C-alpha positions as CSV (number, residue, x, y, z in Angstrom):
1,X,7.1,-31.4,13.7
2,X,8.2,-29.2,16.6
3,X,8.2,-25.5,17.0
4,X,9.9,-23.4,19.7
5,X,7.8,-21.1,21.9
6,X,7.7,-19.7,25.4
7,X,6.0,-23.0,26.4
8,X,9.1,-24.9,25.4
9,X,9.2,-27.7,22.8
10,X,5.7,-28.6,21.9
11,X,4.5,-31.2,19.4
12,X,2.1,-29.7,16.9
13,X,-0.2,-32.7,17.0
14,X,-0.4,-32.6,20.8
15,X,-0.8,-28.8,20.7
16,X,-3.9,-29.2,18.5
17,X,-5.4,-31.9,20.7
18,X,-5.1,-29.7,23.8
19,X,-7.1,-26.9,22.3
20,X,-9.5,-29.1,20.4
21,X,-11.0,-31.2,23.2
22,X,-12.4,-28.4,25.3
23,X,-14.8,-30.6,27.3
24,X,-12.1,-32.5,29.1
25,X,-11.4,-31.9,32.7
26,X,-7.8,-31.3,31.8
27,X,-8.9,-27.9,30.4
28,X,-8.9,-26.7,34.0
29,X,-5.2,-27.0,34.0
30,X,-3.4,-23.7,33.9
31,X,-1.4,-24.6,30.7
32,X,-4.5,-25.8,28.9
33,X,-6.5,-22.7,29.9
34,X,-3.7,-20.5,28.7
35,X,-4.0,-21.9,25.2
36,X,-7.4,-20.2,25.0
37,X,-6.1,-16.7,25.8
38,X,-5.6,-14.5,22.7
39,X,-2.2,-12.9,23.5
40,X,-0.7,-16.3,24.4
41,X,-2.1,-17.9,21.2
42,X,-0.6,-15.0,19.2
43,X,2.8,-15.6,20.7
44,X,2.6,-19.4,20.0
45,X,1.2,-18.9,16.4
46,X,4.0,-16.5,15.5
47,X,6.4,-19.5,15.5
48,X,4.3,-21.5,13.0
49,X,4.8,-21.4,9.3
50,X,2.4,-21.1,6.4
51,X,4.7,-22.9,4.0
52,X,4.1,-26.4,5.5
53,X,0.4,-25.8,6.4
54,X,1.0,-25.5,10.2
55,X,-0.7,-22.2,10.7
56,X,-3.5,-23.2,8.3
57,X,-4.1,-26.4,10.1
58,X,-4.5,-24.9,13.6
59,X,-7.4,-22.9,12.4
60,X,-9.4,-26.2,12.3
61,X,-9.2,-26.7,16.1
62,X,-11.9,-24.2,17.3
63,X,-13.3,-20.8,16.5
64,X,-10.9,-18.9,18.8
65,X,-7.8,-20.5,17.2
66,X,-9.3,-19.9,13.8
67,X,-9.7,-16.2,14.5
68,X,-6.2,-15.7,16.0
69,X,-4.5,-17.8,13.3
70,X,-6.4,-16.1,10.5
71,X,-5.3,-12.7,11.8
72,X,-1.7,-13.9,11.8
73,X,-2.0,-15.2,8.2
74,X,-3.3,-11.8,7.0
75,X,-0.3,-10.1,8.5
76,X,2.2,-12.3,6.6
77,X,3.6,-11.0,3.3
78,X,1.8,-12.2,0.2
79,X,4.4,-13.1,-2.4
80,X,3.4,-13.2,-6.1
81,X,5.4,-15.1,-8.6
82,X,5.9,-13.3,-12.0
83,X,5.6,-15.8,-14.8
84,X,7.7,-14.7,-17.9
85,X,8.7,-16.4,-21.1
86,X,12.2,-17.1,-19.8
87,X,11.3,-18.7,-16.4
88,X,8.1,-20.6,-17.0
89,X,9.5,-24.0,-17.9
90,X,12.0,-24.0,-15.0
91,X,9.1,-23.0,-12.7
92,X,6.9,-25.7,-14.1
93,X,9.5,-28.4,-13.5
94,X,10.1,-27.4,-9.9
95,X,6.4,-26.9,-9.0
96,X,5.2,-30.1,-10.7
97,X,7.7,-32.1,-8.7
98,X,6.7,-30.4,-5.5
99,X,3.0,-30.9,-6.1
100,X,3.6,-34.6,-6.9
101,X,5.4,-35.1,-3.6
102,X,2.6,-33.4,-1.6
103,X,0.0,-35.5,-3.3
104,X,1.9,-38.7,-2.6
105,X,2.3,-37.9,1.1
106,X,-1.2,-36.3,1.7
107,X,-3.5,-37.8,-0.9
108,X,-6.3,-35.8,-2.5
109,X,-7.9,-34.5,0.6
110,X,-10.1,-31.4,0.6
111,X,-7.5,-29.3,2.5
112,X,-4.4,-30.6,0.7
113,X,-4.1,-27.4,-1.3
114,X,-3.2,-25.6,2.0
115,X,0.1,-27.4,1.9
116,X,1.2,-25.7,-1.3
117,X,3.9,-23.1,-0.4
118,X,2.5,-19.6,-0.4
119,X,4.3,-18.1,-3.4
120,X,3.1,-21.0,-5.6
121,X,-0.6,-20.1,-5.3
122,X,-0.2,-16.4,-6.3
123,X,0.9,-15.6,-9.8
124,X,1.2,-12.8,-12.3
125,X,1.1,-13.7,-16.0
126,X,3.3,-10.9,-17.5
127,X,2.9,-9.4,-20.9
128,X,5.9,-11.1,-22.5
129,X,4.1,-14.5,-22.1
130,X,1.4,-13.2,-24.4
131,X,4.0,-11.8,-26.8
132,X,5.4,-15.2,-27.7
133,X,4.5,-16.8,-31.0
134,X,0.9,-17.9,-31.0
135,X,1.4,-21.7,-30.7
136,X,4.1,-21.3,-28.1
137,X,2.2,-19.0,-25.8
138,X,-1.0,-21.2,-26.2
139,X,1.0,-24.2,-25.2
140,X,2.5,-22.3,-22.2
141,X,-0.9,-21.2,-21.0
142,X,-2.5,-24.6,-21.3
143,X,0.4,-26.1,-19.3
144,X,0.2,-23.4,-16.6
145,X,-3.5,-23.9,-15.9
146,X,-3.2,-27.6,-16.2
147,X,-0.7,-27.6,-13.3
148,X,-2.0,-24.8,-11.1
149,X,-5.7,-24.4,-11.6
150,X,-6.6,-26.4,-8.4
151,X,-4.3,-24.3,-6.3
152,X,-4.6,-20.7,-7.6
153,X,-5.5,-18.2,-4.9
154,X,-4.3,-15.0,-6.6
155,X,-4.0,-14.4,-10.4
156,X,-3.0,-11.2,-12.1
157,X,-3.2,-11.3,-15.9
158,X,-1.4,-8.7,-18.0
159,X,-2.5,-9.1,-21.6
160,X,-0.4,-7.5,-24.4
161,X,-2.2,-5.2,-26.8
162,X,-2.2,-7.3,-30.0
163,X,-2.5,-10.8,-28.4
164,X,-5.4,-12.8,-29.8
165,X,-7.2,-15.2,-27.5
166,X,-9.9,-16.4,-30.0
167,X,-8.4,-19.9,-30.2
168,X,-8.4,-20.3,-26.4
169,X,-12.0,-19.2,-25.8
170,X,-13.4,-22.8,-25.7
171,X,-10.5,-24.0,-23.6
172,X,-10.9,-21.3,-20.9
173,X,-14.7,-22.1,-20.7
174,X,-13.7,-25.5,-19.3
175,X,-11.3,-24.0,-16.7
176,X,-12.4,-24.2,-13.1
177,X,-10.5,-22.2,-10.4
178,X,-12.1,-23.5,-7.2
179,X,-9.7,-21.6,-4.8
180,X,-9.3,-18.4,-6.7
181,X,-10.0,-15.4,-4.4
182,X,-8.3,-12.5,-6.3
183,X,-8.5,-11.9,-10.1
184,X,-6.8,-8.8,-11.6
185,X,-7.5,-8.6,-15.4
186,X,-5.3,-5.9,-16.9
187,X,-5.7,-5.3,-20.7
188,X,-3.7,-2.9,-22.8
189,X,-6.0,-2.9,-25.8
190,X,-6.3,0.6,-27.3
191,X,-10.1,0.5,-27.7
192,X,-13.2,-1.6,-27.2
193,X,-13.2,-2.8,-30.8
194,X,-9.9,-4.5,-30.5
195,X,-10.7,-5.8,-27.1
196,X,-13.8,-7.6,-28.4
197,X,-12.1,-8.6,-31.7
198,X,-9.2,-10.4,-30.0
199,X,-11.6,-12.5,-27.8
200,X,-10.9,-10.8,-24.5
201,X,-14.6,-10.5,-23.5
202,X,-15.3,-14.3,-23.6
203,X,-12.1,-15.1,-21.8
204,X,-12.7,-12.7,-18.9
205,X,-16.4,-13.9,-18.6
206,X,-15.1,-17.5,-18.5
207,X,-12.7,-16.7,-15.6
208,X,-15.6,-15.0,-13.7
209,X,-17.9,-18.0,-14.3
210,X,-15.3,-20.6,-13.3
211,X,-14.2,-18.9,-10.0
212,X,-17.0,-19.4,-7.3
213,X,-14.9,-18.0,-4.4
214,X,-13.8,-14.7,-5.9
215,X,-13.5,-12.0,-3.2
216,X,-11.4,-9.4,-5.1
217,X,-11.9,-8.3,-8.7
218,X,-9.7,-5.8,-10.7
219,X,-10.7,-4.6,-14.1
220,X,-7.9,-2.5,-15.5
221,X,-8.4,-1.0,-18.9
222,X,-6.1,2.1,-18.9
223,X,-6.2,2.7,-22.7
224,X,-10.0,2.6,-23.1
225,X,-10.1,6.4,-22.6
226,X,-10.0,6.9,-26.4
227,X,-13.2,4.9,-26.8
228,X,-16.6,6.4,-26.7
229,X,-18.0,6.6,-23.2
230,X,-21.2,4.7,-24.3
231,X,-19.2,1.7,-25.5
232,X,-17.1,1.7,-22.3
233,X,-20.3,1.8,-20.1
234,X,-21.9,-1.0,-22.1
235,X,-19.1,-3.5,-21.8
236,X,-18.0,-2.7,-18.2
237,X,-21.7,-2.9,-17.1
238,X,-21.9,-6.5,-18.4
239,X,-18.8,-7.4,-16.4
240,X,-20.3,-5.8,-13.3
241,X,-23.4,-7.9,-13.6
242,X,-21.3,-11.0,-14.0
243,X,-19.2,-10.0,-10.9
244,X,-22.2,-9.3,-8.8
245,X,-23.0,-13.0,-8.4
246,X,-19.6,-13.8,-6.9
247,X,-20.1,-12.0,-3.5
248,X,-17.1,-9.8,-4.3
249,X,-15.8,-7.7,-1.4
250,X,-13.0,-5.8,-3.1
251,X,-13.5,-3.9,-6.4
252,X,-10.8,-2.2,-8.5
253,X,-11.8,-0.3,-11.6
254,X,-9.3,1.4,-14.0
255,X,-11.5,3.0,-16.7
256,X,-13.3,6.3,-17.4
257,X,-16.0,6.5,-14.7
258,X,-19.4,7.9,-15.7
259,X,-22.7,8.5,-14.1
260,X,-24.0,5.3,-15.9
261,X,-21.4,3.1,-14.3
262,X,-22.0,4.6,-10.9
263,X,-25.7,4.1,-11.3
264,X,-25.1,0.4,-12.2
265,X,-23.1,-0.1,-9.0
266,X,-25.9,1.6,-7.0
267,X,-28.5,-0.7,-8.5
268,X,-26.4,-3.7,-7.6
269,X,-26.1,-2.6,-4.0
270,X,-27.8,-5.7,-2.6
271,X,-25.2,-8.0,-4.3
272,X,-22.2,-5.7,-3.8
273,X,-21.3,-5.3,-0.2
274,X,-17.8,-3.8,-0.6
275,X,-15.1,-3.5,2.0
276,X,-12.5,-2.0,-0.5
277,X,-13.3,0.3,-3.5
278,X,-10.5,1.6,-5.7
279,X,-11.2,3.8,-8.7
280,X,-8.5,4.8,-11.2
281,X,-10.4,7.9,-12.4
282,X,-8.1,9.0,-15.2
283,X,-10.0,11.7,-17.1
284,X,-13.4,10.8,-15.8
285,X,-16.3,13.2,-15.7
286,X,-19.4,12.5,-13.6
287,X,-21.7,13.9,-11.0
288,X,-20.6,13.9,-7.5
289,X,-24.1,13.1,-6.4
290,X,-23.9,9.6,-7.9
291,X,-20.6,8.9,-6.2
292,X,-22.0,10.2,-2.9
293,X,-25.0,7.9,-3.2
294,X,-22.8,4.9,-4.0
295,X,-20.8,5.5,-0.9
296,X,-24.0,5.8,1.1
297,X,-25.2,2.4,-0.2
298,X,-21.9,0.8,0.9
299,X,-21.5,2.6,4.3
300,X,-22.2,-0.5,6.4
301,X,-19.2,-2.4,5.0
302,X,-16.8,0.0,3.2
303,X,-13.4,0.2,5.0
304,X,-11.1,1.5,2.2
305,X,-11.7,4.1,-0.4
306,X,-9.1,5.0,-3.0
307,X,-9.6,7.7,-5.7
308,X,-6.4,7.7,-7.6
309,X,-4.8,8.3,-10.9
310,X,-6.7,11.6,-11.3
311,X,-5.5,13.2,-14.5
312,X,-6.0,16.3,-16.5
313,X,-9.6,16.7,-17.7
314,X,-11.1,14.9,-14.7
315,X,-14.2,16.7,-13.3
316,X,-16.3,15.8,-10.4
317,X,-17.3,17.0,-6.9
318,X,-17.7,14.8,-3.9
319,X,-19.6,15.3,-0.6
320,X,-19.0,12.5,1.9
321,X,-22.2,11.2,3.4
322,X,-22.4,11.5,7.1
323,X,-22.8,7.7,7.5
324,X,-19.2,6.6,6.6
325,X,-18.7,5.2,10.1
326,X,-16.8,2.1,8.9
327,X,-14.2,3.8,6.6
328,X,-10.7,3.3,7.9
329,X,-8.5,4.3,4.9
330,X,-8.9,7.2,2.5
331,X,-6.4,7.7,-0.3
332,X,-6.6,10.5,-2.9
333,X,-3.9,10.8,-5.6
334,X,-3.6,13.1,-8.6
335,X,-1.0,14.4,-11.0
336,X,0.2,17.9,-11.5
337,X,-2.7,20.3,-11.7
338,X,-5.3,17.6,-12.5
339,X,-7.2,18.4,-9.2
340,X,-8.1,21.9,-10.5
341,X,-11.6,20.8,-11.5
342,X,-12.0,18.3,-8.6
343,X,-13.9,19.5,-5.6
344,X,-14.4,18.0,-2.2
345,X,-16.8,19.3,0.4
346,X,-15.3,20.1,3.8
347,X,-14.9,17.0,6.0
348,X,-15.8,16.8,9.6
349,X,-13.9,13.8,10.9
350,X,-16.1,13.3,14.0
351,X,-19.3,13.4,11.9
352,X,-18.3,12.0,8.5
353,X,-15.3,9.7,9.1
354,X,-15.2,8.9,12.8
355,X,-13.1,5.7,12.4
356,X,-10.7,6.9,9.8
357,X,-7.2,5.6,10.6
358,X,-5.2,6.3,7.4
359,X,-5.3,9.5,5.3
360,X,-3.2,9.7,2.1
361,X,-3.3,12.9,0.2
362,X,-0.8,12.5,-2.5
363,X,0.2,14.7,-5.4
364,X,3.6,13.4,-6.3
365,X,4.8,16.2,-8.6
366,X,3.8,19.1,-6.4
367,X,1.7,22.1,-7.6
368,X,3.1,25.6,-7.7
369,X,1.2,28.6,-6.4
370,X,-2.2,27.9,-4.9
371,X,-2.6,24.5,-6.4
372,X,-3.1,22.9,-3.0
373,X,-6.4,24.7,-2.4
374,X,-8.3,21.3,-2.6
375,X,-6.4,20.2,0.5
376,X,-8.4,22.7,2.5
377,X,-11.3,20.2,2.5
378,X,-9.3,17.7,4.6
379,X,-6.7,19.8,6.5
380,X,-6.7,23.5,7.5
381,X,-4.2,24.8,4.9
382,X,-2.8,28.3,5.6
383,X,-0.2,29.6,3.3
384,X,0.6,33.1,4.5
385,X,-0.2,35.6,7.3
386,X,-3.6,36.7,6.0
387,X,-5.8,36.5,9.1
388,X,-8.9,36.3,6.9
389,X,-7.9,32.8,5.9
390,X,-7.8,31.7,9.5
391,X,-10.7,29.4,10.3
392,X,-12.9,29.9,13.4
393,X,-12.3,27.7,16.4
394,X,-15.5,25.8,15.7
395,X,-14.5,25.0,12.1
396,X,-11.0,24.1,13.3
397,X,-12.4,21.7,15.9
398,X,-14.3,19.8,13.1
399,X,-10.9,18.9,11.5
400,X,-9.6,17.3,14.7
401,X,-9.5,13.5,14.4
402,X,-8.8,11.3,17.4
403,X,-8.7,8.2,15.1
404,X,-6.2,9.0,12.4
405,X,-2.9,7.2,13.0
406,X,-1.3,7.4,9.5
407,X,-1.0,10.7,7.6
408,X,0.7,11.2,4.2
409,X,0.9,14.7,2.7
410,X,1.8,15.7,-0.9
411,X,5.5,15.7,-1.5
412,X,5.4,19.4,-2.6
413,X,3.3,20.6,0.4
414,X,5.3,22.9,2.7
415,X,2.9,24.8,4.9
416,X,4.7,25.7,8.1
417,X,1.4,26.9,9.7
418,X,-0.1,23.4,9.3
419,X,3.0,21.6,10.6
420,X,2.5,23.5,13.9
421,X,-1.1,22.3,14.2
422,X,-0.5,18.6,13.4
423,X,-0.3,17.5,17.0
424,X,-3.6,19.2,17.8
425,X,-5.5,18.0,14.8
426,X,-4.2,14.4,14.9
427,X,-3.3,13.6,18.5
428,X,-3.0,9.8,17.9
429,X,-0.7,10.1,14.9
430,X,1.9,7.3,14.8
431,X,3.1,7.4,11.1
432,X,3.8,10.6,9.1
433,X,5.1,11.4,5.6
434,X,5.8,15.0,5.0
435,X,8.1,17.4,3.1
436,X,10.4,19.2,5.6
437,X,11.5,21.9,3.1
438,X,11.8,24.6,4.4
439,X,13.5,23.1,7.4
440,X,11.5,25.4,9.7
441,X,8.7,22.8,9.5
442,X,10.8,20.3,11.4
443,X,10.9,22.1,14.8
444,X,7.1,21.8,15.6
445,X,7.1,18.2,14.5
446,X,10.1,17.1,16.5
447,X,8.9,19.0,19.6
448,X,5.3,17.8,19.6
449,X,5.0,14.4,18.0
450,X,6.9,12.2,20.4
451,X,4.4,9.4,19.9
452,X,5.5,8.9,16.2
453,X,6.7,5.4,15.4
454,X,7.4,6.0,11.7
455,X,8.6,9.2,9.9
456,X,9.3,9.7,6.2
457,X,10.9,13.0,5.3
458,X,11.0,14.5,1.9
459,X,13.7,17.1,1.1
460,X,13.1,19.0,-2.1
461,X,13.9,22.7,-2.7
462,X,17.4,24.1,-2.3
463,X,16.9,27.1,-4.6
464,X,17.0,29.5,-1.7
465,X,20.7,28.6,-1.0
466,X,23.6,30.6,-2.2
467,X,25.3,28.0,-4.5
468,X,28.7,29.6,-4.1
469,X,28.6,28.2,-0.5
470,X,28.6,24.5,-1.3
471,X,28.3,23.6,2.4
472,X,25.1,25.6,3.0
473,X,22.7,22.6,2.3
474,X,24.8,20.4,4.7
475,X,24.7,23.0,7.5
476,X,20.9,23.4,7.1
477,X,20.4,19.6,7.2
478,X,22.8,19.2,10.2
479,X,20.9,21.8,12.0
480,X,17.5,20.2,11.3
481,X,18.5,16.7,12.3
482,X,20.6,17.5,15.4
483,X,19.0,20.7,16.7
484,X,22.5,22.2,17.2
485,X,23.2,25.8,16.1
486,X,25.5,24.8,13.3
487,X,27.0,28.3,12.8
488,X,28.4,28.6,16.3
489,X,29.7,25.0,16.4
490,X,30.8,24.5,12.9
491,X,34.5,25.0,13.6
492,X,34.6,22.9,16.7
493,X,32.3,20.1,15.8
494,X,30.9,19.8,12.3
495,X,34.2,20.5,10.7
496,X,35.4,17.1,12.0
497,X,34.7,14.9,9.1
498,X,34.9,11.6,11.0
499,X,33.6,10.6,14.4
500,X,37.0,9.4,15.4
501,X,38.2,13.0,15.2
502,X,35.6,14.2,17.8
503,X,36.8,14.4,21.4
504,X,34.8,14.3,24.5
505,X,35.0,18.0,25.2
506,X,33.4,18.7,21.8
507,X,30.2,17.1,23.0
508,X,30.1,18.8,26.5
509,X,27.4,21.5,27.1
510,X,26.0,21.4,23.7
511,X,22.6,23.0,23.7
512,X,20.0,21.6,21.3
513,X,16.7,22.8,19.9
514,X,14.1,20.2,19.0
515,X,15.7,17.4,16.9
516,X,15.2,13.8,16.0
517,X,16.2,12.8,19.5
518,X,12.9,14.2,20.7
519,X,11.1,11.4,18.9
520,X,11.9,8.8,21.5
521,X,9.4,6.2,20.2
522,X,10.5,6.4,16.6
523,X,11.2,3.0,15.1
524,X,11.5,3.7,11.4
525,X,13.0,6.8,9.7
526,X,13.3,7.5,5.9
527,X,14.8,10.6,4.3
528,X,14.3,11.0,0.6
529,X,15.7,13.6,-1.8
530,X,13.2,14.7,-4.5
531,X,15.7,16.5,-6.7
532,X,18.6,14.0,-6.4
533,X,21.0,16.5,-5.1
534,X,24.0,15.3,-3.1
535,X,23.3,16.5,0.4
536,X,26.3,15.5,2.5
537,X,26.1,14.1,6.0
538,X,29.1,13.8,8.2
539,X,29.8,10.9,10.5
540,X,29.3,13.4,13.4
541,X,25.8,14.3,12.2
542,X,25.0,10.6,11.8
543,X,26.1,10.0,15.4
544,X,24.3,13.0,16.9
545,X,21.1,12.4,14.9
546,X,20.7,8.7,14.4
547,X,22.9,6.5,16.6
548,X,21.5,7.9,19.9
549,X,17.9,6.9,19.0
550,X,17.6,3.8,21.1
551,X,14.3,2.5,19.6
552,X,15.2,3.1,15.9
553,X,15.1,-0.2,14.0
554,X,15.0,0.9,10.4
555,X,17.0,3.8,8.9
556,X,16.8,4.6,5.1
557,X,18.7,7.7,4.0
558,X,18.9,6.8,0.3
559,X,21.9,6.5,-1.9
560,X,22.9,10.1,-2.2
561,X,22.9,10.9,1.5
562,X,25.6,8.3,2.2
563,X,28.1,9.9,-0.1
564,X,29.2,12.0,2.8
565,X,32.9,11.4,3.2
566,X,33.8,11.5,-0.5
567,X,31.8,14.7,-0.9
568,X,33.8,16.4,1.8
569,X,37.1,15.1,0.6
570,X,36.3,16.5,-2.9
571,X,35.6,19.9,-1.4
572,X,38.7,20.0,0.7
573,X,40.9,18.9,-2.2
574,X,39.4,21.5,-4.5
575,X,40.0,24.2,-1.9
């Protein structure tokens, strides 16, 4: 098999031999030596495929090739096949034929599973499989595991509420999943009693016992919130003890978290060395001291922390230990005013989170009034002109982070004061998601963040416009994107509905304020409307705002923003 690269046509078998025999004198040759340089290997490996096992096989040559090839595999998209009642038998026919062909050509070697195409080792068993008549879904599941159990790498199980697994308990105890690395077990049982009664406990424990290579575990019990906390703690604690023997690195829990569960995780600290911890908190109530201690026990390995799905009734306080020197991603997400009883201590990025690269502070529905007060722990929020709210220079310096590259702010957050300070607080920022309503927030961002590579803009509130003037939103958006004083140029320039109507003299001596064109390194731009209003954009605006951005590779303006010409035609016809 041959792959094209900057070295020309190179046979893969020869390619592996060159890097594999490092003791030969031929290694002194410039070409051979080049094949041991990281950036050259990265260029070559980018042409190899995972579908036929090429990229997997080159990892066997030497440690250096293994490291570079593994990094490439981790960047590739991980496709997951959804197994449903209407597609299983067609999928089974195709995959069985493929597996037979691979076995005939490669035998039963230890590494033959690498040759299975990527999507056919990652599956999600959807709820409608479990909703089939009992004998039918039992037959389907047996057939699925009979075919795929040697190859499964990722398995997401979504079990319907009333499905009974009692008759399958003995069968699942015999199942061995030697390659399984990720197991997500999502159960929609209303309470613990039905969960146990329908045989879910034994089945889950059988999966855990039969998967020696598990690295990621997800236990999702979103409806257990109605059960007594003591019963929840008892059953989840048993699962955690089972999981602890698998050397799991990623842990996802969707259940009401309590002090008891946190204590269990702390006690298992020697067996749990987590790199990823994701907690769906729901309406959890616990002591922040226990969560702080848990983070402290995992500080040597933890890279990602997600505290999400914070709902009404959730109560806790969290103080980050000063030892989180490995944490790279922090994601906090709540709903409506659910963060009212949640408190975070003020964070000093240089002391507490020195290597943080990605910060997601997400409250999708927006909180009216002073509901964003909790943000003050992570960013210096200032809503108003009250000087008493202004932090001292020393406090402000503690918020500065030279490591954060990705910042996502709540969709309803509209603090102009903070927008002006983003370049100072996050000087290495390359990806930003922010609400630019009011549009006055755009100017400081466009003028100071020329290093941005990705920008996602939310446009939300148009209540301040006079609705009798139907073109007011368009004029404001034109002004924000292009930096042109719309009022003075409206008759000469923006009244031209199509770019073909614009003449050269229309574009001469146009003075611009900061606009999208200031973001010279921007490669991806998304503009989303949160209220689904039709905000018209003319072809002229599109040209002046988008088409002159030479490095722009991805532009997503949604479905409503592109209804520009029809909108204008409707207005003109009406007038």
